[in-house]
PDB file of C-alpha atoms in Angstrom:
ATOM      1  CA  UNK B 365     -23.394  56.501 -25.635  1.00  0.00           C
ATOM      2  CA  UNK B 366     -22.851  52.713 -24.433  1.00  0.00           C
ATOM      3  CA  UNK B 367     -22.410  54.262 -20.871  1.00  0.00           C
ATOM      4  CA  UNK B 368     -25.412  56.426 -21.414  1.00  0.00           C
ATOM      5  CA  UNK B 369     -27.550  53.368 -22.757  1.00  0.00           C
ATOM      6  CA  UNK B 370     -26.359  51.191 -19.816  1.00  0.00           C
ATOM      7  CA  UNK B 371     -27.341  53.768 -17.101  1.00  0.00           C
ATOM      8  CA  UNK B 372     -31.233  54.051 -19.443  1.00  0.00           C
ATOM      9  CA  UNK B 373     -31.397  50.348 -19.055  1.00  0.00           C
ATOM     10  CA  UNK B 374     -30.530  50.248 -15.064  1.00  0.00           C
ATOM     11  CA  UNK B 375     -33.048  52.838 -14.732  1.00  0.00           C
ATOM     12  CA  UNK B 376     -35.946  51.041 -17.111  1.00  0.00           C
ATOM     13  CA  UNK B 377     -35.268  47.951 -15.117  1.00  0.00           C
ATOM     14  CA  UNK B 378     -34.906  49.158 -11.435  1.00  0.00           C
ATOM     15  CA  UNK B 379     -37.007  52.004 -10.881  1.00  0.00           C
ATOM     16  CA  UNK B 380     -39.094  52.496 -14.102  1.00  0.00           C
ATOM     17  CA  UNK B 381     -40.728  49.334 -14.419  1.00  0.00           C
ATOM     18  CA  UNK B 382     -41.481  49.288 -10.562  1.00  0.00           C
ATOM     19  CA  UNK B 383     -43.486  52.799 -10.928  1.00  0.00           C
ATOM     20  CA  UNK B 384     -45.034  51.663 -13.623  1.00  0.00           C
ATOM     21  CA  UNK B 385     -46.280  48.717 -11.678  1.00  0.00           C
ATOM     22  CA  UNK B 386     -47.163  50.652  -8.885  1.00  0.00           C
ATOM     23  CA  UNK B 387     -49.483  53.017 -11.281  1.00  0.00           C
ATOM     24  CA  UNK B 388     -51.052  50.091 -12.530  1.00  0.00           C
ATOM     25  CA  UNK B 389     -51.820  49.183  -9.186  1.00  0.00           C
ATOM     26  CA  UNK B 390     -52.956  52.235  -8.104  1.00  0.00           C
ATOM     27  CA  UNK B 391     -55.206  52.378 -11.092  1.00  0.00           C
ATOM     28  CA  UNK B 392     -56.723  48.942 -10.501  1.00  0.00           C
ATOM     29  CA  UNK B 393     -57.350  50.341  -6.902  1.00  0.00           C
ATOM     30  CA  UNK B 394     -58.933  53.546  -8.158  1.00  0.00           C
ATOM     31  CA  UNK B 395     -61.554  51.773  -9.928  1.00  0.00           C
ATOM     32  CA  UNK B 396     -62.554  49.269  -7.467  1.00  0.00           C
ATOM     33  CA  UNK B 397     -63.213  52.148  -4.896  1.00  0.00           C
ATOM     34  CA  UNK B 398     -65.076  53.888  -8.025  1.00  0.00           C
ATOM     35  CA  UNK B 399     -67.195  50.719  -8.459  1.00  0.00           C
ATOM     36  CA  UNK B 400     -67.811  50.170  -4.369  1.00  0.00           C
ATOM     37  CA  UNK B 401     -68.379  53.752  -4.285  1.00  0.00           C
ATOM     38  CA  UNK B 402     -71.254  53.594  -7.352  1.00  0.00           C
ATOM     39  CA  UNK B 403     -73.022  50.396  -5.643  1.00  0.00           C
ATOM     40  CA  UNK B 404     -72.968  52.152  -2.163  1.00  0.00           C
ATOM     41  CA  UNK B 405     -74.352  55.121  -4.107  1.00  0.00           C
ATOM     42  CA  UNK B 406     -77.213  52.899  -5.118  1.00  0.00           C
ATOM     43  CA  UNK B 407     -77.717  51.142  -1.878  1.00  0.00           C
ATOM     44  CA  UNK B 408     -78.851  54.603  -0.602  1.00  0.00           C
ATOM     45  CA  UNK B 409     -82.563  54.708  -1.673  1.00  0.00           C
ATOM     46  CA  UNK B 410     -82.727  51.154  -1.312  1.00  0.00           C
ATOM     47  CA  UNK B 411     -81.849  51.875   2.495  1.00  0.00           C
ATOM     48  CA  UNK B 412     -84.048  54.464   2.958  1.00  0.00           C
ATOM     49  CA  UNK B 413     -86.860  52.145   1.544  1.00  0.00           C
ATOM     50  CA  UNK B 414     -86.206  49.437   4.139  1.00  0.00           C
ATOM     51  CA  UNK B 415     -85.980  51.536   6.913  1.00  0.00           C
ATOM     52  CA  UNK B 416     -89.506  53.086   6.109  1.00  0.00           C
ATOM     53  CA  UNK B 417     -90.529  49.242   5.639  1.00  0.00           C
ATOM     54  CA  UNK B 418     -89.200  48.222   8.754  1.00  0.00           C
ATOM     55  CA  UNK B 419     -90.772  51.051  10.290  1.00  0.00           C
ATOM     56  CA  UNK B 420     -94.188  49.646   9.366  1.00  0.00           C
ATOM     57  CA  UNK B 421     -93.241  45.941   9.969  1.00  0.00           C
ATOM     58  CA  UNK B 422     -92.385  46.907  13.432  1.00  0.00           C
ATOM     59  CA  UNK B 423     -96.002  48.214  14.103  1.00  0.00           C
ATOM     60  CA  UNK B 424     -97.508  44.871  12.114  1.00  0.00           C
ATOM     61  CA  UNK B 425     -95.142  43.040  15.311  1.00  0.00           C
ATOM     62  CA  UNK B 426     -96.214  45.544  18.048  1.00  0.00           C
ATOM     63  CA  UNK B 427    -100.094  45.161  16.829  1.00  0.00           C
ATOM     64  CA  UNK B 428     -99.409  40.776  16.683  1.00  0.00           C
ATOM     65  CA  UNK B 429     -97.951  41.257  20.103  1.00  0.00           C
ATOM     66  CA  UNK B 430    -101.293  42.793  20.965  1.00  0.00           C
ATOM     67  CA  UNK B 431    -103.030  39.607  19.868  1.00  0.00           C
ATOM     68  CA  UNK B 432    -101.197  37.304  21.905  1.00  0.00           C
ATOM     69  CA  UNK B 433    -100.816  38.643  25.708  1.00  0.00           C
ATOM     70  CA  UNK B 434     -97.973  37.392  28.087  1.00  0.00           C
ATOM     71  CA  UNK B 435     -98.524  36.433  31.193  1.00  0.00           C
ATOM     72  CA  UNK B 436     -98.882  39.998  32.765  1.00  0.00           C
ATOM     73  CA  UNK B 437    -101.711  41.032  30.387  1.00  0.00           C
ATOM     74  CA  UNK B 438    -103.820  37.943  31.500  1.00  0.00           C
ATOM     75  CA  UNK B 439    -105.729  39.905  33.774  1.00  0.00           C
ATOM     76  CA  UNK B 440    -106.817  42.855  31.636  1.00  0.00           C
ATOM     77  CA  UNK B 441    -107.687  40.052  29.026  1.00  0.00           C
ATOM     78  CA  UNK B 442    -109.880  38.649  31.093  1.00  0.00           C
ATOM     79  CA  UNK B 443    -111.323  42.214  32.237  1.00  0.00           C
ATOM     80  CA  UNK B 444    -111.899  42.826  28.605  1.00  0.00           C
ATOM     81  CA  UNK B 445    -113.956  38.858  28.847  1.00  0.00           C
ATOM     82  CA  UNK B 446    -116.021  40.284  31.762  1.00  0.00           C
ATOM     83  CA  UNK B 447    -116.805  43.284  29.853  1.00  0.00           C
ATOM     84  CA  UNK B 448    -118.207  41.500  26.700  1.00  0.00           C
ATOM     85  CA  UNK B 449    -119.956  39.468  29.062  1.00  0.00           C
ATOM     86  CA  UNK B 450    -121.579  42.655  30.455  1.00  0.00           C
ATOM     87  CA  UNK B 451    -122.148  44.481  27.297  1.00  0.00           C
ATOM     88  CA  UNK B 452    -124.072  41.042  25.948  1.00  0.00           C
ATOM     89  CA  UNK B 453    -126.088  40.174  28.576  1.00  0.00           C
ATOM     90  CA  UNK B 454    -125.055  36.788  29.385  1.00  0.00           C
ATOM     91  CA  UNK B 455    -124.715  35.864  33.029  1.00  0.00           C
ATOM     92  CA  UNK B 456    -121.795  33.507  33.870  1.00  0.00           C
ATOM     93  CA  UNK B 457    -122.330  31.226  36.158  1.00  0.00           C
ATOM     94  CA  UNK B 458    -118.498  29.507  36.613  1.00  0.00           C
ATOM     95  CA  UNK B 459    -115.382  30.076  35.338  1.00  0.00           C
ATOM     96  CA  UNK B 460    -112.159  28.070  36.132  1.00  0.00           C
ATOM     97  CA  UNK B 461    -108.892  28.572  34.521  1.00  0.00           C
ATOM     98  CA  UNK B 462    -107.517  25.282  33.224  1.00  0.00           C
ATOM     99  CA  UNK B 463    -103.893  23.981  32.964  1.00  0.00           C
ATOM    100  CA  UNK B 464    -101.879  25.589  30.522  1.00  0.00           C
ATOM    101  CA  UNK B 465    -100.463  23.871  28.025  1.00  0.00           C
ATOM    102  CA  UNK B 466     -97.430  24.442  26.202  1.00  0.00           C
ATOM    103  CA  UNK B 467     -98.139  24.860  21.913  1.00  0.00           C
ATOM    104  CA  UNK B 468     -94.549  25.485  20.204  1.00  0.00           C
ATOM    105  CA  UNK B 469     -93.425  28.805  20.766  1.00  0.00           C
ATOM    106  CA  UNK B 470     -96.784  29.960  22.697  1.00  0.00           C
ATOM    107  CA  UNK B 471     -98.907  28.770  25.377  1.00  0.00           C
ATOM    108  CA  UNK B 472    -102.300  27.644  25.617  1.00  0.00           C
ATOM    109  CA  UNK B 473    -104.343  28.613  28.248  1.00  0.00           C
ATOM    110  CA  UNK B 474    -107.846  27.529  28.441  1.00  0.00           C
ATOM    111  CA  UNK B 475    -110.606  28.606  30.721  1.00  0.00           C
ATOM    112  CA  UNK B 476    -114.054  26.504  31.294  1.00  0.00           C
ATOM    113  CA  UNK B 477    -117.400  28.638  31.305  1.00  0.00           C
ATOM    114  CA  UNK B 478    -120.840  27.964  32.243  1.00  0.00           C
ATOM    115  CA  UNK B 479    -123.112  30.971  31.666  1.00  0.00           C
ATOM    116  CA  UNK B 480    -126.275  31.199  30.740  1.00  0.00           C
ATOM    117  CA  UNK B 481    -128.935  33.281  28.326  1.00  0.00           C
ATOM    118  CA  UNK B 482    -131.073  33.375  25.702  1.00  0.00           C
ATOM    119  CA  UNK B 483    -129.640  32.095  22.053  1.00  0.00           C
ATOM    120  CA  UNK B 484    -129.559  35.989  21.173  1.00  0.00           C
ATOM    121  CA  UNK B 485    -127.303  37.037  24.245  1.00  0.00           C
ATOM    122  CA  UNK B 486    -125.089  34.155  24.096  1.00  0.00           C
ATOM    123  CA  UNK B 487    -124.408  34.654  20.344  1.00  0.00           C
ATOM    124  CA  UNK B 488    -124.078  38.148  20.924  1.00  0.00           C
ATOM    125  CA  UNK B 489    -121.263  36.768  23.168  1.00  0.00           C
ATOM    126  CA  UNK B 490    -119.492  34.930  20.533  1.00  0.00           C
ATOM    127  CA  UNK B 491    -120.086  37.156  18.051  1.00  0.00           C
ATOM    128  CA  UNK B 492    -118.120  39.909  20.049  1.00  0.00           C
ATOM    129  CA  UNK B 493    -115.128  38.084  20.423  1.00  0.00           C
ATOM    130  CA  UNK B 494    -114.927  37.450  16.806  1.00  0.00           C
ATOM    131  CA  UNK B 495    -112.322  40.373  15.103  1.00  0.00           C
ATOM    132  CA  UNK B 496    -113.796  43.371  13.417  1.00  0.00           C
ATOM    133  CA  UNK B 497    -113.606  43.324   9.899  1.00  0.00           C
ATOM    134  CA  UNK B 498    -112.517  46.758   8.319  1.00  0.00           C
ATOM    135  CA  UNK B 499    -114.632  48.016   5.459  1.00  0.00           C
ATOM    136  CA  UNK B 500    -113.855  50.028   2.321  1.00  0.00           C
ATOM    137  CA  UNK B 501    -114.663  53.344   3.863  1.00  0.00           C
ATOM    138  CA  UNK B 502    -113.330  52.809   7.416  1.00  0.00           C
ATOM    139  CA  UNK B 503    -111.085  54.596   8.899  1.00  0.00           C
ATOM    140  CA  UNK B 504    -108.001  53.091  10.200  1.00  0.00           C
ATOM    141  CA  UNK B 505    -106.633  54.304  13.617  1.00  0.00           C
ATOM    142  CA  UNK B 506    -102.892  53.485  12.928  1.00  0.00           C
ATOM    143  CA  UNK B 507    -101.150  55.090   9.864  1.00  0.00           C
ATOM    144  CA  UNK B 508     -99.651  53.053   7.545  1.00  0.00           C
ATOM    145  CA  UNK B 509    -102.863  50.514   7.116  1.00  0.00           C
ATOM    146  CA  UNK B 510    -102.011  48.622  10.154  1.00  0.00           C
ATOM    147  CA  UNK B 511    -104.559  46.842  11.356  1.00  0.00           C
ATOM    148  CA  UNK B 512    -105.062  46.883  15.432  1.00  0.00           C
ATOM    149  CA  UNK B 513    -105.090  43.101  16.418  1.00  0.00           C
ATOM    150  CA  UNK B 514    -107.686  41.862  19.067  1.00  0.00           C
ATOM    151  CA  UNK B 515    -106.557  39.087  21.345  1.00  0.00           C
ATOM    152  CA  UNK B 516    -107.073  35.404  19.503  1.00  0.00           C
ATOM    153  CA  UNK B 517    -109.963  33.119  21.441  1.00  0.00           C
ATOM    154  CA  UNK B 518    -111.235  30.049  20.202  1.00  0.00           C
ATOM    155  CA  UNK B 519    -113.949  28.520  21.543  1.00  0.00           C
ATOM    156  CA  UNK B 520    -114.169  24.442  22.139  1.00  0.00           C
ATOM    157  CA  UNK B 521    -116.560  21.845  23.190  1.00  0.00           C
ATOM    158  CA  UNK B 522    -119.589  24.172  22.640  1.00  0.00           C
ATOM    159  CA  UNK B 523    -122.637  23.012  24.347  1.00  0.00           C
ATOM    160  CA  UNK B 524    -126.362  24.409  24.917  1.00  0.00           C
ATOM    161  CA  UNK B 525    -128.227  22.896  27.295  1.00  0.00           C
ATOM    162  CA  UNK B 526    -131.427  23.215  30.082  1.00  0.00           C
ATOM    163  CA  UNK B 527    -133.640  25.241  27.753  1.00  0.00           C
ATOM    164  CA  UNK B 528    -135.604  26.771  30.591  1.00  0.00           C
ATOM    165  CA  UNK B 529    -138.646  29.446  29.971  1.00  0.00           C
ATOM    166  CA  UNK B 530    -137.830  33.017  31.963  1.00  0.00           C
ATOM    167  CA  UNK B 531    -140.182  35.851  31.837  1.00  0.00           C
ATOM    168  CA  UNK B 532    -141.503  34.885  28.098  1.00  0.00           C
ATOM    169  CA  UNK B 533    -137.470  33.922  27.204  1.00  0.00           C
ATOM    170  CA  UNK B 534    -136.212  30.591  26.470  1.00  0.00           C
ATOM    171  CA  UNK B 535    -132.995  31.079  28.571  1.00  0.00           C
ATOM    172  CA  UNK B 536    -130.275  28.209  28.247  1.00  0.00           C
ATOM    173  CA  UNK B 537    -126.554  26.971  29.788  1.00  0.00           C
ATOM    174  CA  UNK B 538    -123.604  27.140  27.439  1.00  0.00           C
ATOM    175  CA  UNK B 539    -120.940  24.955  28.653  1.00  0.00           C
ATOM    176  CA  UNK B 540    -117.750  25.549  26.867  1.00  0.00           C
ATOM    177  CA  UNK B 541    -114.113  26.053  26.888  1.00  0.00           C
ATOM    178  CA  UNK B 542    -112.749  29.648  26.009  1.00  0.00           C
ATOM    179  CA  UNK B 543    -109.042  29.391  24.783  1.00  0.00           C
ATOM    180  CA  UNK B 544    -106.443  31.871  24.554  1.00  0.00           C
ATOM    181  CA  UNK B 545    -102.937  32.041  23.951  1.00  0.00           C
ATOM    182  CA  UNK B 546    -100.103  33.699  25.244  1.00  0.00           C
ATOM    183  CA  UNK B 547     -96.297  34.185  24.714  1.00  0.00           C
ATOM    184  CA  UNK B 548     -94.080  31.754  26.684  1.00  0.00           C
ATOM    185  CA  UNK B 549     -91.804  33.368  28.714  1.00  0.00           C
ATOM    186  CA  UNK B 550     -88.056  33.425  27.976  1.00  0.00           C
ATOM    187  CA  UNK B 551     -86.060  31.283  30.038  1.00  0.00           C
TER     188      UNK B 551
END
């Protein structure tokens, strides 16, 4: 009995008590993978909802990129210019592109016009360059409710002058600066 008691108590304290440790272990580890395993579970839909956001944040960016050309898109900017210019009736008379100018992350790159027209052409002019406003029962060409960005111009140092009278029309100069901005280029 004493021999059989000793040999009980060997056992308890060598191997016994180290599986039981190990089980306890292995529990503990069981339910931390359960828990990681139940938050994973429920980063799922949460996943799928920020792709589909970023989805629809990436056209917002690609429609902003639209509003701000980089250097290469200059040109067809100031196609789309000429074409306003056209479609208003205003004749310019000069243009010259200014120094650019750096503005924080963008750069500023203004252009001096002289053109000339009556007060309705030239703020037919201006008021074409100003972004379309969407209305309640317009419909949107992008899905999602993006909006399609036009390119930003501001106009500075505004001025009318030589009121002359043309065929019954008080035609006048505008003199002003036309400003745009574009992305500086990575270096």
């Amino acid at each position: 009995v004493l021999i059989g008691a000793l040999l009980g108590g060997l056992y308890y304290q060598f191997r016994y008590k180290s599986l039981k440790q190990r089980l306890a272990n292995a529990q503990a580890d069981h339910q931390s993978k359960v828990a990681l395993n139940k938050k994973l579970e429920g980063d799922i839909p949460r996943f799928a909802a920020l792709k589909t956001q970023m989805t629809k944040l990436r056209r917002v960016i690609d429609e902003n990129q639209k509003a701000l050309p980089t250097e290469a898109e200059l040109p067809a900017f100031f196609d789309l210019l000429n074409r306003k210019v056209t479609e208003s009736g205003v004749e310019v008379n000069s243009s010259t592109r200014l120094k650019e100018e750096p503005v924080e992350e963008f750069v500023k790159v203004p252009v001096a016009i002289e053109m000339t027209g009556t007060f309705m052409q030239i703020k037919k002019f201006f008021a074409s360059l100003m972004p379309k406003k969407k209305h309640a029962g317009d419909e949107v060409a992008t899905d999602e409710n993006v909006e399609e960005k036009e390119r930003l111009v501001s106009i500075e140092n505004l001025s009318l002058t030589d009121p002359v009278v043309k065929n019954h029309e008080i035609v006048m100069t505008a003199k002003f600066t036309m400003v745009t901005y574009r992305q500086a280029e990575p270096t």
